[in-house]
Coordinates of C-alpha atoms in Angstrom, one line a residue:
M1 CA -6.0 235.3 16.4
K2 CA -3.1 234.0 14.4
F3 CA -0.2 236.1 13.1
A4 CA -0.1 235.9 9.3
Q5 CA 2.9 238.2 9.1
L6 CA 5.1 235.7 10.9
S7 CA 4.0 232.9 8.7
K8 CA 4.4 235.0 5.6
A9 CA 7.9 236.1 6.7
A10 CA 8.9 232.5 7.4
G11 CA 7.7 231.4 4.0
A12 CA 9.9 234.1 2.4
M13 CA 12.8 232.9 4.6
C14 CA 12.5 229.4 3.3
A15 CA 12.3 230.7 -0.3
S16 CA 15.5 232.7 0.1
F17 CA 17.3 229.8 1.8
A18 CA 15.8 227.1 -0.5
L19 CA 19.1 225.4 -1.2
A20 CA 20.9 226.0 2.0
V21 CA 18.1 225.4 4.5
C22 CA 14.7 224.2 3.4
G23 CA 15.9 222.2 0.3
S24 CA 18.7 220.5 2.2
A25 CA 16.3 219.5 5.0
Q26 CA 13.8 218.1 2.6
G27 CA 16.6 216.1 0.9
D28 CA 17.6 214.7 4.4
V29 CA 14.0 213.7 5.0
N30 CA 13.6 211.9 1.7
N31 CA 16.8 210.1 2.0
N32 CA 16.4 208.9 5.5
T33 CA 15.1 205.4 5.9
S34 CA 16.2 204.7 9.5
A35 CA 12.7 205.3 11.2
S36 CA 11.6 202.3 13.2
T37 CA 8.7 200.6 11.5
S38 CA 7.5 199.1 14.7
K39 CA 7.5 202.5 16.4
M40 CA 5.6 203.9 13.4
A41 CA 3.0 201.2 13.7
T42 CA 2.2 202.1 17.3
K43 CA 1.8 205.8 16.5
Q44 CA -0.6 205.6 13.5
S45 CA -4.1 207.0 14.0
A46 CA -6.2 204.1 15.2
A47 CA -9.3 205.6 13.6
G48 CA -8.1 205.6 10.0
N49 CA -8.4 208.6 7.7
T50 CA -12.2 208.8 7.1
A51 CA -13.6 212.3 7.3
S52 CA -15.2 211.8 10.7
A53 CA -11.9 210.3 12.0
I54 CA -9.5 213.1 11.0
L55 CA -11.5 216.3 11.6
G56 CA -11.0 218.1 14.9
V57 CA -11.7 221.7 16.1
N58 CA -10.4 224.3 18.5
V59 CA -12.8 225.8 21.0
S60 CA -13.0 229.6 20.9
G61 CA -11.9 231.8 23.8
I62 CA -14.1 232.8 26.7
Q63 CA -16.2 235.8 25.9
W64 CA -19.7 237.1 26.6
S65 CA -20.7 236.7 22.9
S66 CA -19.7 233.0 22.8
R67 CA -22.7 230.8 23.8
Q68 CA -20.7 227.9 25.4
F69 CA -21.7 227.6 29.0
T70 CA -25.2 227.2 30.4
N71 CA -24.3 229.4 33.3
L72 CA -24.4 232.9 31.7
I73 CA -21.7 234.4 33.9
Y74 CA -18.9 232.2 32.4
G75 CA -18.4 234.4 29.4
S76 CA -16.8 237.4 31.2
S77 CA -15.0 238.5 34.3
W78 CA -15.7 240.8 37.3
I79 CA -15.7 244.6 36.9
V80 CA -15.9 247.1 39.9
Q81 CA -17.5 250.4 39.3
N82 CA -16.6 253.1 41.9
A83 CA -18.9 255.8 43.3
S84 CA -17.9 258.3 40.5
G85 CA -18.7 255.8 37.7
A86 CA -15.2 254.7 36.7
S87 CA -14.9 251.0 36.0
S88 CA -11.9 248.6 36.2
R89 CA -11.3 244.8 36.5
V90 CA -11.6 243.6 40.1
P91 CA -8.1 243.1 41.5
A92 CA -7.1 239.7 42.7
N93 CA -6.9 240.8 46.4
L94 CA -10.6 241.5 46.4
L95 CA -11.4 237.9 45.4
D96 CA -11.7 234.8 47.6
A97 CA -10.0 231.6 46.9
N98 CA -12.8 230.5 44.6
G99 CA -12.9 233.7 42.6
W100 CA -16.0 235.4 44.2
V101 CA -15.8 239.1 45.1
K102 CA -15.4 239.2 48.9
S103 CA -15.0 243.0 49.4
A104 CA -15.1 246.2 47.5
P105 CA -14.6 250.0 48.1
A106 CA -17.4 251.8 49.8
G107 CA -20.0 253.0 47.4
S108 CA -18.9 250.7 44.6
R109 CA -20.9 248.1 42.6
I110 CA -19.7 244.8 41.1
M111 CA -20.8 244.1 37.5
R112 CA -20.5 241.3 35.0
E113 CA -21.6 240.9 31.4
L114 CA -23.9 237.9 31.0
T115 CA -23.6 235.7 27.9
A116 CA -26.2 236.5 25.3
P117 CA -28.4 233.4 24.8
L118 CA -29.1 232.1 21.3
N119 CA -32.9 232.5 21.7
G120 CA -35.0 234.6 24.0
G121 CA -36.5 233.0 27.1
K122 CA -37.0 233.1 30.9
F123 CA -33.9 233.0 33.1
I124 CA -33.0 232.8 36.8
C125 CA -29.9 233.7 38.7
R126 CA -29.5 231.8 41.9
Y127 CA -26.9 232.7 44.5
Q128 CA -25.8 232.6 48.2
G129 CA -25.0 235.6 50.4
N130 CA -26.5 238.9 51.4
G131 CA -27.8 241.3 48.8
T132 CA -29.8 241.6 45.6
L133 CA -28.6 240.8 42.0
S134 CA -29.8 243.3 39.5
V135 CA -30.0 242.5 35.8
S136 CA -30.3 245.3 33.2
G137 CA -29.8 245.9 29.5
P138 CA -31.7 246.6 26.2
A139 CA -32.8 242.9 25.9
V140 CA -33.8 242.5 29.6
S141 CA -37.4 242.7 30.8
N142 CA -39.7 241.3 33.6
V143 CA -37.0 241.5 36.4
A144 CA -38.2 240.1 39.7
T145 CA -35.9 239.8 42.7
S146 CA -36.2 237.9 45.9
A147 CA -33.8 236.5 48.5
G148 CA -31.2 234.3 46.8
S149 CA -32.7 234.6 43.3
T150 CA -33.5 237.0 40.4
N151 CA -35.8 236.1 37.6
F152 CA -35.8 238.0 34.2
T153 CA -36.6 237.6 30.5
L154 CA -34.0 238.0 27.8
A155 CA -34.9 238.6 24.2
G156 CA -33.0 236.8 21.5
T157 CA -30.6 239.3 19.8
Y158 CA -28.4 237.3 17.4
P159 CA -26.8 237.9 15.0
N160 CA -26.1 241.2 16.8
P161 CA -26.0 240.1 20.5
K162 CA -26.7 242.7 23.1
T163 CA -25.3 242.7 26.6
A164 CA -27.2 242.0 29.8
L165 CA -25.5 243.4 32.8
L166 CA -25.5 241.8 36.3
S167 CA -24.7 244.1 39.2
Y168 CA -24.7 244.2 43.0
A169 CA -23.2 245.7 46.1
V170 CA -20.9 243.6 48.3
D171 CA -21.6 242.8 51.9
P172 CA -18.2 241.6 53.1
T173 CA -19.8 239.9 56.2
N174 CA -21.7 237.5 53.8
Y175 CA -20.8 238.4 50.3
I176 CA -22.7 237.1 47.2
R177 CA -21.2 233.9 45.8
N178 CA -22.0 230.7 43.9
I179 CA -23.9 232.7 41.2
D180 CA -25.6 230.5 38.6
C181 CA -27.7 232.2 35.9
R182 CA -29.4 230.0 33.4
E183 CA -32.7 229.3 31.6
T184 CA -35.4 228.4 34.2
S185 CA -36.0 225.2 32.3
A186 CA -32.3 224.1 32.1
S187 CA -31.1 221.4 34.5
S188 CA -28.5 222.5 37.1
G189 CA -26.4 219.6 35.9
N190 CA -25.9 220.9 32.4
T191 CA -22.6 222.6 31.9
L192 CA -22.6 223.3 28.2
T193 CA -25.4 224.7 26.1
P194 CA -27.2 222.2 23.8
E195 CA -26.2 224.1 20.7
F196 CA -22.5 224.2 21.7
L197 CA -22.4 220.6 22.6
S198 CA -24.2 219.6 19.4
Q199 CA -21.5 221.3 17.3
L200 CA -18.6 219.8 19.4
S201 CA -20.1 216.4 18.8
M202 CA -19.3 216.7 15.1
F203 CA -15.6 216.5 15.7
R204 CA -13.1 213.7 16.6
T205 CA -10.8 215.8 18.6
I206 CA -11.3 219.0 20.6
R207 CA -8.3 221.3 21.4
F208 CA -9.0 223.4 24.5
M209 CA -6.1 225.8 24.3
K210 CA -8.3 228.9 24.2
W211 CA -10.0 227.8 27.4
Q212 CA -6.7 227.4 29.1
T213 CA -6.0 231.1 29.7
A214 CA -2.6 230.6 31.4
T215 CA -1.2 229.1 28.2
E216 CA -1.5 232.2 26.1
G217 CA -1.2 234.5 29.0
N218 CA 2.0 232.6 30.1
W219 CA 1.0 232.8 33.8
P220 CA 2.4 230.8 36.6
V221 CA -0.1 228.2 37.9
T222 CA -0.3 225.8 40.7
W223 CA -2.8 223.1 41.6
A224 CA -3.7 224.9 44.9
T225 CA -4.6 228.1 43.0
R226 CA -6.2 226.5 39.9
N227 CA -9.8 227.1 38.9
K228 CA -12.3 224.5 40.0
P229 CA -15.9 223.7 38.8
G230 CA -18.2 226.3 40.1
D231 CA -15.6 228.9 40.8
G232 CA -16.4 232.6 40.1
D233 CA -14.3 233.3 37.1
Y234 CA -12.9 231.1 34.4
T235 CA -10.8 233.8 32.8
K236 CA -8.3 234.0 35.7
N237 CA -5.6 231.5 36.9
D238 CA -5.4 228.5 34.6
G239 CA -8.7 229.0 32.8
V240 CA -11.6 226.5 32.4
P241 CA -11.1 223.7 35.0
V242 CA -9.7 220.4 33.8
E243 CA -12.9 218.7 35.2
V244 CA -15.0 220.8 32.8
M245 CA -12.8 220.1 29.8
V246 CA -12.8 216.4 30.4
Q247 CA -16.5 216.4 30.9
S248 CA -17.0 218.4 27.7
A249 CA -14.9 215.9 25.7
N250 CA -16.7 212.9 27.2
Q251 CA -20.2 214.4 26.5
A252 CA -19.1 215.3 22.9
G253 CA -17.7 211.8 22.4
A254 CA -14.4 213.3 21.3
D255 CA -10.7 213.0 22.1
L256 CA -9.2 215.7 24.4
W257 CA -6.4 218.0 23.4
V258 CA -4.9 220.1 26.2
T259 CA -1.9 222.4 26.5
V260 CA 0.4 222.6 29.5
P261 CA 1.1 226.2 30.5
W262 CA 4.8 227.0 30.3
N263 CA 4.9 228.1 33.9
A264 CA 3.0 225.3 35.4
D265 CA 4.9 223.5 38.2
N266 CA 5.5 219.7 38.2
D267 CA 2.9 219.2 40.9
Y268 CA 0.2 220.9 38.7
I269 CA 1.3 218.9 35.6
T270 CA 1.2 215.6 37.5
K271 CA -2.2 216.1 39.1
F272 CA -3.7 217.5 35.8
A273 CA -2.4 214.4 33.9
T274 CA -3.7 212.1 36.7
Y275 CA -7.2 213.6 36.5
V276 CA -7.3 213.2 32.8
R277 CA -6.1 209.6 33.0
E278 CA -8.7 208.7 35.6
N279 CA -11.7 210.6 34.1
L280 CA -11.4 210.8 30.3
A281 CA -13.5 208.1 28.7
T282 CA -11.4 205.1 28.1
N283 CA -12.2 204.8 24.5
H284 CA -10.8 208.3 23.8
R285 CA -7.3 209.7 23.7
A286 CA -5.6 212.5 25.4
Y287 CA -3.4 214.8 23.3
V288 CA -1.0 216.9 25.3
E289 CA 1.2 219.8 24.0
V290 CA 3.5 222.2 25.8
S291 CA 2.3 225.8 25.7
N292 CA 1.2 227.3 22.3
E293 CA 3.4 228.5 19.4
V294 CA 6.6 229.0 21.3
W295 CA 8.1 229.9 18.0
N296 CA 5.8 232.9 17.7
G297 CA 7.4 236.1 18.9
N298 CA 4.0 237.7 19.4
Y299 CA 3.5 235.5 22.4
P300 CA 5.3 236.2 25.7
V301 CA 6.3 232.5 26.0
A302 CA 8.6 233.0 23.1
A303 CA 10.7 235.7 24.9
Q304 CA 10.7 233.7 28.1
A305 CA 12.0 230.5 26.2
T306 CA 14.7 232.6 24.6
K307 CA 15.9 234.1 27.9
E308 CA 15.9 230.6 29.5
A309 CA 17.9 229.2 26.6
Q310 CA 20.5 232.0 27.0
A311 CA 20.6 231.5 30.7
E312 CA 21.3 227.8 30.2
A313 CA 23.8 228.5 27.3
L314 CA 21.9 226.1 25.1
P315 CA 23.6 225.5 21.7
S316 CA 21.6 228.0 19.7
G317 CA 21.0 230.5 22.4
T318 CA 22.6 233.3 20.2
N319 CA 21.3 231.9 16.9
S320 CA 19.3 234.7 15.2
Q321 CA 17.0 232.2 13.5
T322 CA 15.7 230.4 16.6
A323 CA 17.1 232.6 19.3
G324 CA 17.4 229.4 21.4
N325 CA 13.6 229.0 22.0
L326 CA 13.5 225.9 19.7
E327 CA 16.1 224.2 21.9
R328 CA 14.5 225.4 25.1
Y329 CA 11.0 224.2 23.8
A330 CA 12.5 220.8 23.0
E331 CA 14.0 220.6 26.6
K332 CA 10.7 221.7 28.2
T333 CA 8.7 219.3 26.0
K334 CA 10.9 216.4 27.1
Q335 CA 10.4 217.3 30.8
V336 CA 6.7 217.6 30.5
M337 CA 6.2 214.5 28.4
E338 CA 8.2 212.4 30.9
I339 CA 5.7 213.4 33.6
W340 CA 2.7 212.5 31.4
T341 CA 4.3 209.2 30.3
N342 CA 4.9 208.2 33.9
V343 CA 1.2 209.1 34.9
F344 CA -0.1 207.0 31.9
S345 CA 2.2 204.1 32.5
G346 CA 0.4 201.0 31.3
Q347 CA -2.2 203.1 29.4
N348 CA 0.1 204.9 26.9
N349 CA -2.2 203.9 24.0
R350 CA -4.5 206.5 25.4
L351 CA -1.9 209.2 25.3
V352 CA -0.7 211.2 22.3
R353 CA 2.3 213.5 23.2
V354 CA 2.6 216.3 20.7
A355 CA 5.6 218.6 19.7
S356 CA 4.5 221.7 17.7
W357 CA 6.3 224.1 15.5
Q358 CA 5.8 226.5 12.6
H359 CA 4.1 225.1 9.5
V360 CA 6.3 226.6 6.9
S361 CA 9.6 225.5 8.6
P362 CA 10.3 221.8 8.0
Y363 CA 14.0 222.5 8.5
Y364 CA 13.4 223.7 12.0
T365 CA 10.9 220.9 12.9
D366 CA 13.7 218.4 11.9
L367 CA 16.1 220.3 14.2
L368 CA 13.5 220.2 17.0
L369 CA 12.8 216.5 16.8
K370 CA 16.5 215.5 16.7
Y371 CA 17.5 217.9 19.6
M372 CA 18.0 215.9 22.8
N373 CA 16.3 213.0 20.9
V374 CA 13.0 214.7 21.7
S375 CA 11.4 212.5 19.0
Q376 CA 11.7 209.6 21.5
F377 CA 9.5 211.5 24.0
V378 CA 6.6 212.5 21.7
D379 CA 4.2 210.6 19.4
A380 CA 3.3 213.2 16.9
L381 CA 4.5 216.4 15.2
A382 CA 1.9 219.2 14.7
T383 CA 1.9 222.4 12.7
A384 CA -0.7 225.0 11.8
P385 CA -1.5 225.1 8.1
Y386 CA -3.3 228.5 7.4
F387 CA -4.0 229.7 3.9
G388 CA -5.0 233.1 2.5
Y389 CA -2.7 235.2 4.7
D390 CA -1.3 236.9 1.6
A391 CA -4.6 238.7 1.0
T392 CA -4.6 242.5 1.5
S393 CA -7.2 245.2 1.8
S394 CA -6.1 246.6 -1.6
M395 CA -7.3 243.4 -3.4
S396 CA -10.9 243.1 -4.6
L397 CA -13.2 240.4 -3.4
D398 CA -12.8 238.4 -6.6
Q399 CA -9.0 238.7 -6.4
I400 CA -9.0 237.3 -2.9
M401 CA -11.4 234.5 -3.6
T402 CA -9.8 233.3 -6.8
S403 CA -6.4 233.2 -5.1
L404 CA -7.6 230.7 -2.4
P405 CA -7.4 227.4 -4.4
A406 CA -3.6 228.0 -4.9
E407 CA -3.2 229.1 -1.3
V408 CA -4.9 225.9 -0.1
S409 CA -2.6 223.8 -2.3
A410 CA 0.5 225.6 -0.9
A411 CA -0.6 224.9 2.7
V412 CA -1.2 221.2 1.9
N413 CA 2.1 221.0 0.2
W414 CA 3.9 222.3 3.2
G415 CA 2.1 219.8 5.2
A416 CA 3.4 217.0 3.0
Q417 CA 6.9 218.2 3.7
Q418 CA 6.2 218.2 7.4
K419 CA 4.7 214.7 7.2
S420 CA 8.0 213.6 5.7
V421 CA 9.8 215.1 8.7
A422 CA 7.5 213.2 11.0
S423 CA 7.9 210.0 9.2
K424 CA 11.6 210.2 9.4
Y425 CA 11.3 209.8 13.2
G426 CA 8.4 207.4 13.1
L427 CA 5.9 209.9 14.3
R428 CA 2.4 210.9 13.3
Y429 CA 1.9 214.3 11.6
L430 CA -1.2 216.3 12.4
T431 CA -2.3 219.9 12.9
Y432 CA -2.9 221.8 16.2
E433 CA -4.7 224.5 14.3
A434 CA -5.8 225.0 10.6
G435 CA -7.9 227.1 8.3
Q436 CA -8.0 230.4 6.5
G437 CA -5.8 233.2 8.0
I438 CA -7.2 236.3 6.1
V439 CA -6.8 239.5 8.2
L440 CA -8.0 242.7 6.6
S441 CA -7.6 245.1 9.5
N442 CA -8.3 248.3 7.5
N443 CA -11.3 246.9 5.7
V444 CA -13.7 244.9 7.8
P445 CA -16.6 245.1 5.3
L446 CA -14.4 243.4 2.8
E447 CA -13.4 240.8 5.5
Q448 CA -17.1 240.2 6.0
Q449 CA -17.7 239.7 2.3
V450 CA -14.8 237.3 2.0
Q451 CA -15.9 235.1 4.9
R452 CA -19.6 235.0 3.8
D453 CA -18.8 234.3 0.2
T454 CA -19.8 230.9 -1.1
R455 CA -16.4 230.4 -2.5
M456 CA -15.0 230.2 1.1
H457 CA -17.1 227.0 1.3
D458 CA -15.3 225.6 -1.7
A459 CA -11.9 226.5 -0.4
Y460 CA -12.7 224.8 2.9
L461 CA -13.9 221.7 1.2
Q462 CA -10.8 221.6 -1.1
F463 CA -8.6 222.0 2.0
M464 CA -10.3 219.2 4.0
K465 CA -10.4 216.8 1.1
S466 CA -6.8 217.5 0.1
W467 CA -5.7 217.0 3.6
Q468 CA -7.5 213.7 3.9
T469 CA -6.0 212.3 0.7
Q470 CA -2.5 213.7 1.0
I471 CA -1.9 213.7 4.8
G472 CA -4.6 211.5 6.2
D473 CA -4.3 212.4 9.9
S474 CA -5.9 214.8 12.4
L475 CA -6.9 218.2 10.9
N476 CA -8.0 220.4 13.8
L477 CA -9.7 223.6 12.5
F478 CA -9.4 226.9 14.2
A479 CA -12.0 227.7 15.6
L480 CA -15.5 226.6 16.2
E481 CA -16.9 230.1 16.1
G482 CA -15.9 233.8 16.3
Q483 CA -17.2 237.2 15.3
I484 CA -15.7 238.9 12.2
S485 CA -13.6 241.9 13.2
K486 CA -10.4 243.8 12.3
Y487 CA -8.5 241.0 13.9
G488 CA -9.8 238.4 11.4
A489 CA -12.5 235.9 11.1
W490 CA -11.4 232.6 12.6
G491 CA -14.7 230.9 13.3
L492 CA -16.5 228.2 11.3
S493 CA -19.5 230.3 12.2
E494 CA -19.9 233.8 13.6
Y495 CA -21.8 232.6 16.6
I496 CA -22.9 229.3 18.1
G497 CA -26.1 228.2 16.6
Q498 CA -25.8 230.3 13.4
P499 CA -27.6 228.6 10.5
A500 CA -25.2 226.8 8.3
S501 CA -26.7 228.5 5.3
Q502 CA -25.2 231.7 6.5
A503 CA -21.8 230.3 7.4
P504 CA -19.9 228.8 4.3
K505 CA -17.1 227.3 6.4
L506 CA -19.5 225.5 8.7
Q507 CA -21.5 224.3 5.7
A508 CA -18.3 222.9 4.2
V509 CA -17.6 220.9 7.4
L510 CA -21.1 219.5 7.3
D511 CA -20.7 218.5 3.6
F512 CA -17.3 217.0 4.3
L513 CA -18.7 214.9 7.1
G514 CA -21.8 214.0 5.1
L515 CA -24.1 215.7 7.5
N516 CA -27.0 218.1 6.9
A517 CA -27.7 221.4 8.5
T518 CA -30.6 220.2 10.5
A519 CA -28.8 217.2 12.0
A520 CA -25.3 218.7 12.6
G521 CA -24.1 216.0 14.9
P522 CA -25.1 213.0 17.0
P523 CA -28.0 213.6 19.3
V524 CA -26.9 215.4 22.5
V525 CA -27.2 213.2 25.5
Y526 CA -26.3 214.9 28.8
S527 CA -24.6 212.9 31.4
P528 CA -26.6 213.6 34.6
T529 CA -24.1 215.4 36.7
Q530 CA -24.0 218.1 39.4
V531 CA -21.4 220.5 40.8
C532 CA -21.0 220.2 44.5
D533 CA -20.1 222.9 47.0
A534 CA -16.6 221.3 47.2
H535 CA -16.2 222.1 43.5
S536 CA -16.3 218.5 42.3
I537 CA -18.4 217.2 39.5
V538 CA -20.3 214.0 40.5
P539 CA -23.0 211.9 38.9
G540 CA -26.5 213.3 39.4
T541 CA -27.5 210.2 41.2
S542 CA -24.8 210.6 43.7
S543 CA -24.9 212.7 46.9
C544 CA -22.5 215.7 47.4
V545 CA -20.3 215.5 50.5
T546 CA -21.3 218.4 52.8
N547 CA -18.5 220.7 53.8
A548 CA -19.4 223.1 56.5
A549 CA -16.5 225.3 55.7
M550 CA -17.9 225.8 52.2
T551 CA -21.5 226.5 53.2
A552 CA -20.9 228.8 56.2
P553 CA -21.0 232.5 55.7
P554 CA -17.4 233.9 55.2
T555 CA -15.7 235.8 58.0
N556 CA -14.9 239.4 57.2
T557 CA -11.2 239.9 58.2
N558 CA -10.7 243.4 56.6
T559 CA -12.8 246.0 58.3
A560 CA -11.2 248.7 56.3
I561 CA -13.0 247.6 53.1
H562 CA -16.8 247.9 52.9

């Protein structure tokens, strides 16, 4: 979810300060001709500005209704239900180092929502350890259990997906672990669902911020405690493993865009960057950005950046406009980008270092890039052009829809100003997110009408074509899919696999790319891979290295917990 109120307020701020702030900054940009033309040449998008070259997308967050992973457990997290029926999230002290529940209070059961599949079919959960996995729910039938596996049938329930619930009791002497629930016909080497991978394949760049839960959560992360392929819960720690993100980009034939959690230590940053360098397809680029929207006061990282700026007595630490977080963000960006630059030494053409800030604030992006000469440590400036955030629940459907063409033009015009800022420093200008930002919290039925109206297709097509002609560099839409709710409607479609005829924004993307709804992207070709017990992803033709410590039953060290 984006925060329209902040963008709207910032727009009003620039309007009120037009001469003193925004106008003077724009004048500085237009009058500055000192940018190095040789630096500019090295930072241009190598792919040109064709529709297929500029269009990117953000993945949606991890949730049970998002059909992303073949293993149905990866859309949710662990819940413990006690003997009286009360439920809560499983605390970290009850999880092993790989995210599996190792112990639980007596009489309790462990539960997990399974991702609702696009179509009905036969499924199997395979696992190690003592106990029986139960699967229940309104769409579940034909459940058959045996040692180490549970078979069941799931009915297709979209567009209103229904939950299937996995549950079991914990035997701490040999607890259930390495659970894999997928269609019986699906290869064990397939990480992503075919429909998800097919849609990813349409885009040049994939931004994985929503998979990196430590970014928005602003959690501390280390390489030792990070999530690994095959771990039990991708919602904890740093989120979806870097191995899976790189594999996803490689299989989709796309560039990778990752964010570095603010509280990641240097060892984590170095090893993460090293993995990307060694495993991302050599014909694709890695975009790297520090955290997400450090300017946005609704995120905890903004408050932390301000406190750190004040503690360091940075120049604007008491400035009411930036509260010092701009200066601290610049400082942090320089630190992180130095690490990535060193890791990619000799391969810097594969790396795009990004500094991001608020879309409607070209004055502040100019301050950001000049502070500590941060422009010398990045290759691109990015903002998030959203349109439609002025819409309110008191407006009619026609009032909202007829306002969108002007809203689109305004968003692109701000982009032109930001492009001028970037050009001043010899940088590329692109988006980290983009799209409509309509949030009608008090009128979800109207929100649904707006998002499903064919005029939304026209607004998106206008937006993409205007961006292509006036800006000409990466436009990363937010997001691939997402349900319509009081929090907005951010998805190109409401669920993965929704027919484009029912999703105006997705249809606009297909039209912009010159694709048809029955051939949304290049044919999906799975690289034959497998996840080993040691949590590495290796080619399917290779052999996993056996690790006795990984396959032996765990030792129960806490006899007080049953």
